[in-house]
PDB file of C-alpha atoms in Angstrom:
ATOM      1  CA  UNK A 196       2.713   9.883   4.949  1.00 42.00           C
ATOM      2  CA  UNK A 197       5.654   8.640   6.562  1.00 41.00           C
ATOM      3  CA  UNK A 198       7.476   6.175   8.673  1.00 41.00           C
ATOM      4  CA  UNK A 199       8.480   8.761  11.482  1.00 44.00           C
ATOM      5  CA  UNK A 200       6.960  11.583  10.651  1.00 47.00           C
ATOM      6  CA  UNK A 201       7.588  15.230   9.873  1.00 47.00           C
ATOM      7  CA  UNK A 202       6.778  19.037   8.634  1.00 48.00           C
ATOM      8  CA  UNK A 203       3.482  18.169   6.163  1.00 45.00           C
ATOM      9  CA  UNK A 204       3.209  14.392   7.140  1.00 45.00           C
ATOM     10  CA  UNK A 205       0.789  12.258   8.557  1.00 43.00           C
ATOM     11  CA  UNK A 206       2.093   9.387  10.409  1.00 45.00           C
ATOM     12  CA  UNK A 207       0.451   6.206  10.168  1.00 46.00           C
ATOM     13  CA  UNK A 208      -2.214   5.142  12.331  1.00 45.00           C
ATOM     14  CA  UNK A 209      -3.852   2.194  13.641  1.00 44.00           C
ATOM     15  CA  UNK A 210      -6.538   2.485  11.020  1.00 42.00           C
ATOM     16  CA  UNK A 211      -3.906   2.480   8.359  1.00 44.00           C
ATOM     17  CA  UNK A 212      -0.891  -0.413   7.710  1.00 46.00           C
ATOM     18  CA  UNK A 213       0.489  -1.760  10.775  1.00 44.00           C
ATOM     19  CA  UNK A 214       4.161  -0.707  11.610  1.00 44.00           C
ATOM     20  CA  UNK A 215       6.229  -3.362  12.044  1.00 43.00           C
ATOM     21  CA  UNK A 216       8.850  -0.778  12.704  1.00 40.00           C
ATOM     22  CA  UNK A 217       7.109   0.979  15.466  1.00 44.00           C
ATOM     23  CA  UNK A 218       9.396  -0.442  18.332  1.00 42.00           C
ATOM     24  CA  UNK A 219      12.568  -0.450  15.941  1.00 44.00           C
ATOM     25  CA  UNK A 220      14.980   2.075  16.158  1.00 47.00           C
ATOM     26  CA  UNK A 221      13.417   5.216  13.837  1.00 50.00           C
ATOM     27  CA  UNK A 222      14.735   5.494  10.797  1.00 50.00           C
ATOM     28  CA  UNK A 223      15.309   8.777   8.591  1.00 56.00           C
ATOM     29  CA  UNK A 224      12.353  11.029   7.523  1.00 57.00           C
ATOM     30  CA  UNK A 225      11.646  10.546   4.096  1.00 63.00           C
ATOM     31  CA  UNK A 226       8.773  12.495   2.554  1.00 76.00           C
ATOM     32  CA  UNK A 227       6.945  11.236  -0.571  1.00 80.00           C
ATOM     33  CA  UNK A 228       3.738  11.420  -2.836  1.00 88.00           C
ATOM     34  CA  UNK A 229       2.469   8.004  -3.924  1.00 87.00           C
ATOM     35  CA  UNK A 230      -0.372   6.980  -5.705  1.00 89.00           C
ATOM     36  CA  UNK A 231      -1.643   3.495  -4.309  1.00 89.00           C
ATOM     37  CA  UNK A 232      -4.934   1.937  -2.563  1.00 88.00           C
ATOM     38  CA  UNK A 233      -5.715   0.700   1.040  1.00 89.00           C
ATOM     39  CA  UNK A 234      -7.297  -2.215   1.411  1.00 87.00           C
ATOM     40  CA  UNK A 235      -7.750  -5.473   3.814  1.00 89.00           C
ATOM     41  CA  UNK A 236      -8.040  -8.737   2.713  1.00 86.00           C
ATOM     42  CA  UNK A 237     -10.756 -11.430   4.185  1.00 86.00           C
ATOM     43  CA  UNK A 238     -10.462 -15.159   2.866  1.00 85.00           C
ATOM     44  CA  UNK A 239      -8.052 -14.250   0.108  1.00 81.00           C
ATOM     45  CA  UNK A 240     -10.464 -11.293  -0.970  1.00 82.00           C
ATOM     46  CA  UNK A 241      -9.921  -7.617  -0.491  1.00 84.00           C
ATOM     47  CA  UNK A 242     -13.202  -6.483   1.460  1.00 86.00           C
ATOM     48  CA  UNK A 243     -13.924  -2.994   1.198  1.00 88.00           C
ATOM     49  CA  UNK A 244     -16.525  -3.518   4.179  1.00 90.00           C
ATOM     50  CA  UNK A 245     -14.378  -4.158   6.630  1.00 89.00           C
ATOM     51  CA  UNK A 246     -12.073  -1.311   5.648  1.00 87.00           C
ATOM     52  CA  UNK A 247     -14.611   0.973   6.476  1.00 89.00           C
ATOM     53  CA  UNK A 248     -16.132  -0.329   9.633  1.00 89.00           C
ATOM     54  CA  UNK A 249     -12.395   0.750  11.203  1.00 87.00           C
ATOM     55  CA  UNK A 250     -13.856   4.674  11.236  1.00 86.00           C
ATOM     56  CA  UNK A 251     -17.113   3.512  13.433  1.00 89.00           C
ATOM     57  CA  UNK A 252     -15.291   0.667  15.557  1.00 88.00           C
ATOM     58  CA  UNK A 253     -14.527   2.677  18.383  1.00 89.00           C
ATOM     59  CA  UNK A 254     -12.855  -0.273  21.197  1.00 91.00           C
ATOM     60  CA  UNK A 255     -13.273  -2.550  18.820  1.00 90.00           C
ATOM     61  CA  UNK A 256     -10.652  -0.812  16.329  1.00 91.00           C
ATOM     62  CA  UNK A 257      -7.718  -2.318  17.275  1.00 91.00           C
ATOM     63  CA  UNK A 258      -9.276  -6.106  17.069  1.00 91.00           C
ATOM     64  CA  UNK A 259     -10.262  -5.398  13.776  1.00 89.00           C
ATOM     65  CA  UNK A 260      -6.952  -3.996  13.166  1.00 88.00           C
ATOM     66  CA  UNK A 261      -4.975  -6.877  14.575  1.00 90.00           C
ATOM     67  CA  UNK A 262      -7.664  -9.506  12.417  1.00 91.00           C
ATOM     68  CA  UNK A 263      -7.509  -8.104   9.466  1.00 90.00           C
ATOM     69  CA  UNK A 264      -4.336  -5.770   8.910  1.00 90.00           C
ATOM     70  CA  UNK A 265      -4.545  -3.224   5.933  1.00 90.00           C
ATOM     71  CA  UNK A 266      -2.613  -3.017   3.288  1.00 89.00           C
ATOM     72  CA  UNK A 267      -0.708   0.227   1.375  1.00 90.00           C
ATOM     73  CA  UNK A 268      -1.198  -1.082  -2.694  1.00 88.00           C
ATOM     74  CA  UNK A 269       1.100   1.089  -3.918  1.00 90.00           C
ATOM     75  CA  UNK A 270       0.783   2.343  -7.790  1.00 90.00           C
ATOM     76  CA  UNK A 271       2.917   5.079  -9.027  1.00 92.00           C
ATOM     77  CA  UNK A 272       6.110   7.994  -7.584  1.00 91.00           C
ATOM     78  CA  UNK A 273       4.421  10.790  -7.849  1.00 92.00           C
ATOM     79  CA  UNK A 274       7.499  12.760  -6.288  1.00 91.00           C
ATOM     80  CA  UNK A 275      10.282  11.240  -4.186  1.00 86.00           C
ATOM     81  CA  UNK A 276      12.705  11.955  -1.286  1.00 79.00           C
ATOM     82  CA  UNK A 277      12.981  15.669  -0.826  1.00 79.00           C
ATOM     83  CA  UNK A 278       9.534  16.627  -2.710  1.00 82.00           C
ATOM     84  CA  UNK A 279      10.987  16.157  -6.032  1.00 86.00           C
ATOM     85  CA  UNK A 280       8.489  16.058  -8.826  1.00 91.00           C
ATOM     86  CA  UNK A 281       8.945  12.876 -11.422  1.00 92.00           C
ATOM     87  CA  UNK A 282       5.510  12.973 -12.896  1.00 92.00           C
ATOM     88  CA  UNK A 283       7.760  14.072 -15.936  1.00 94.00           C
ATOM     89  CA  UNK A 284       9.797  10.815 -15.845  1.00 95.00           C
ATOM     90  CA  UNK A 285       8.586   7.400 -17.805  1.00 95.00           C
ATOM     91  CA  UNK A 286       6.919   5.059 -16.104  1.00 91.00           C
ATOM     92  CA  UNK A 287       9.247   2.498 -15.851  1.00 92.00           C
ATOM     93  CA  UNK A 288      12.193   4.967 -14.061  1.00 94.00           C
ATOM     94  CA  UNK A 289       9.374   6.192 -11.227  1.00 93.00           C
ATOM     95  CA  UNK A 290       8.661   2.431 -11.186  1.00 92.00           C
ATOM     96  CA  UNK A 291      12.533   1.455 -10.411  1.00 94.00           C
ATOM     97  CA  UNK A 292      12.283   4.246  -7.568  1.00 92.00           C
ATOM     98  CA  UNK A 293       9.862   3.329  -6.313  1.00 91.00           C
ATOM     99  CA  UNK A 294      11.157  -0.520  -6.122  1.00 91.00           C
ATOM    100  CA  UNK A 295      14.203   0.961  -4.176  1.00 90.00           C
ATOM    101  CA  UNK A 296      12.720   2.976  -1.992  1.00 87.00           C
ATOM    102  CA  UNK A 297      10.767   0.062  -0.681  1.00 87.00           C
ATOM    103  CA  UNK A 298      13.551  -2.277  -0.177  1.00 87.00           C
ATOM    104  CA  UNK A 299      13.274  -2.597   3.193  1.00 86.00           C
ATOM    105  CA  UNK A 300       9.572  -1.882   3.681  1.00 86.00           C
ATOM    106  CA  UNK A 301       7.005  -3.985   5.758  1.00 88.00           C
ATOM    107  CA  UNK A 302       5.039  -6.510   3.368  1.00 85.00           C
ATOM    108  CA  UNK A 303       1.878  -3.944   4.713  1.00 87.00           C
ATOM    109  CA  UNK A 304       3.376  -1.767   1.713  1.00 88.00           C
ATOM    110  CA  UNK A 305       3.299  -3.678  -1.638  1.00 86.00           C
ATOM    111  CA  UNK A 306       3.810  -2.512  -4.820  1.00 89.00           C
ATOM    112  CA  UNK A 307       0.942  -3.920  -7.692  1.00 86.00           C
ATOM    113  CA  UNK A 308       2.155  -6.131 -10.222  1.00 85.00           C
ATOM    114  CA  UNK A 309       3.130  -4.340 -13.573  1.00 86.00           C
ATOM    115  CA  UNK A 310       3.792  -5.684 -17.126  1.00 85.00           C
ATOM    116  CA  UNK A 311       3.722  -5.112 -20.579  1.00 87.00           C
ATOM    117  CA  UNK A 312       2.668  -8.839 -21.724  1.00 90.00           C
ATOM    118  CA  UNK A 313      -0.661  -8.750 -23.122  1.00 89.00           C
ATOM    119  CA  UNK A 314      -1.185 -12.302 -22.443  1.00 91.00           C
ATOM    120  CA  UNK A 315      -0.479 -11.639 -18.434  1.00 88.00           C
ATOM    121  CA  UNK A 316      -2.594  -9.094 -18.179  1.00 84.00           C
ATOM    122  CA  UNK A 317      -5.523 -11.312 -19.691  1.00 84.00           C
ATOM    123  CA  UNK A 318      -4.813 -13.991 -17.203  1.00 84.00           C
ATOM    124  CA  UNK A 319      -4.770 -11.557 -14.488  1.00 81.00           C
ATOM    125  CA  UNK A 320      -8.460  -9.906 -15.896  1.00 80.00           C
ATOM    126  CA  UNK A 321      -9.803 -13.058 -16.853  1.00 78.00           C
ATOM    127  CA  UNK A 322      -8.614 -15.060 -12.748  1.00 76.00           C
ATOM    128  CA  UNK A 323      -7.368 -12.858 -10.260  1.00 71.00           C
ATOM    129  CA  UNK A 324      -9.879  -9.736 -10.830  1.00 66.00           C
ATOM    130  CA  UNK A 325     -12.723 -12.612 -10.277  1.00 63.00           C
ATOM    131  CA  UNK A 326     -10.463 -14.404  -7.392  1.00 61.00           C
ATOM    132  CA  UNK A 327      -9.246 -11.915  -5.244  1.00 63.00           C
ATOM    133  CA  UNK A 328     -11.881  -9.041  -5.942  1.00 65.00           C
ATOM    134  CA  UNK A 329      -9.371  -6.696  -7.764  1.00 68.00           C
ATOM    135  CA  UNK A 330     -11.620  -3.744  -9.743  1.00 67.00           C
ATOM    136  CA  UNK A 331      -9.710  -4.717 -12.792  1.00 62.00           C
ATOM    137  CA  UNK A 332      -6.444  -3.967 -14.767  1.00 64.00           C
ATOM    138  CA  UNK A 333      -4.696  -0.687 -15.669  1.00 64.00           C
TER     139      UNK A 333
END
């Protein structure tokens, strides 16, 4: 995936994040694997539903895609500008590259919340798995 596109890319759709971008001035092709989730929210929710009606929606794809935008979750680097592999690296490192690559990114593409406090990740599996229909904690 990527903001312009390119050789081996997929540019993003309307059925995927919208592109704030898209009337900017392009910026540099940058090709990377991530690891994330798309989803849409619906009353503070993510709604898995309504993610999936955008395949069948035919005219009515772009009002869905205007109501309720989707969102890029991202996870993980899986390999970063250029096609370089960092599966290798710790977790924390492909985290921090990940952080700068999406300095200037739309809100659309949000990395998850990460920690290594025990007591967060309770709070997070105990009120905002419930709350917001997350899956759960990794």
């Amino acid at each position: 995936m990527s903001r312009r596109g390119g050789p081996g890319s997929q540019q993003l759709c309307p059925t995927c994040p919208r592109r704030p971008w898209h009337h900017a001035k392009p910026c540099e092709y940058v090709q990377l694997q991530i690891n994330g989730e798309l989803i849409v929210w619906e009353r503070g929710r993510t709604n898995f539903a309504l993610l999936q009606r955008r395949v069948t929606a035919g005219r009515a794809l772009l009002r869905l895609v205007h109501d309720f935008p989707a969102h890029y979750v991202l996870f993980d680097l899986l390999a970063g500008a250029g096609g370089e592999v960092v599966l290798g690296l710790p977790l924390s490192e492909r985290r921090a590259r990940l952080e700068r690559l999406l300095v200037d990114a739309p809100t659309q593409l949000t990395l998850t919340p990460q920690t290594t406090d025990t007591q967060q990740v309770s709070d997070w599996l105990v009120n905002w798995t419930v709350a917001a229909g997350i899956e759960g904690v990794l």
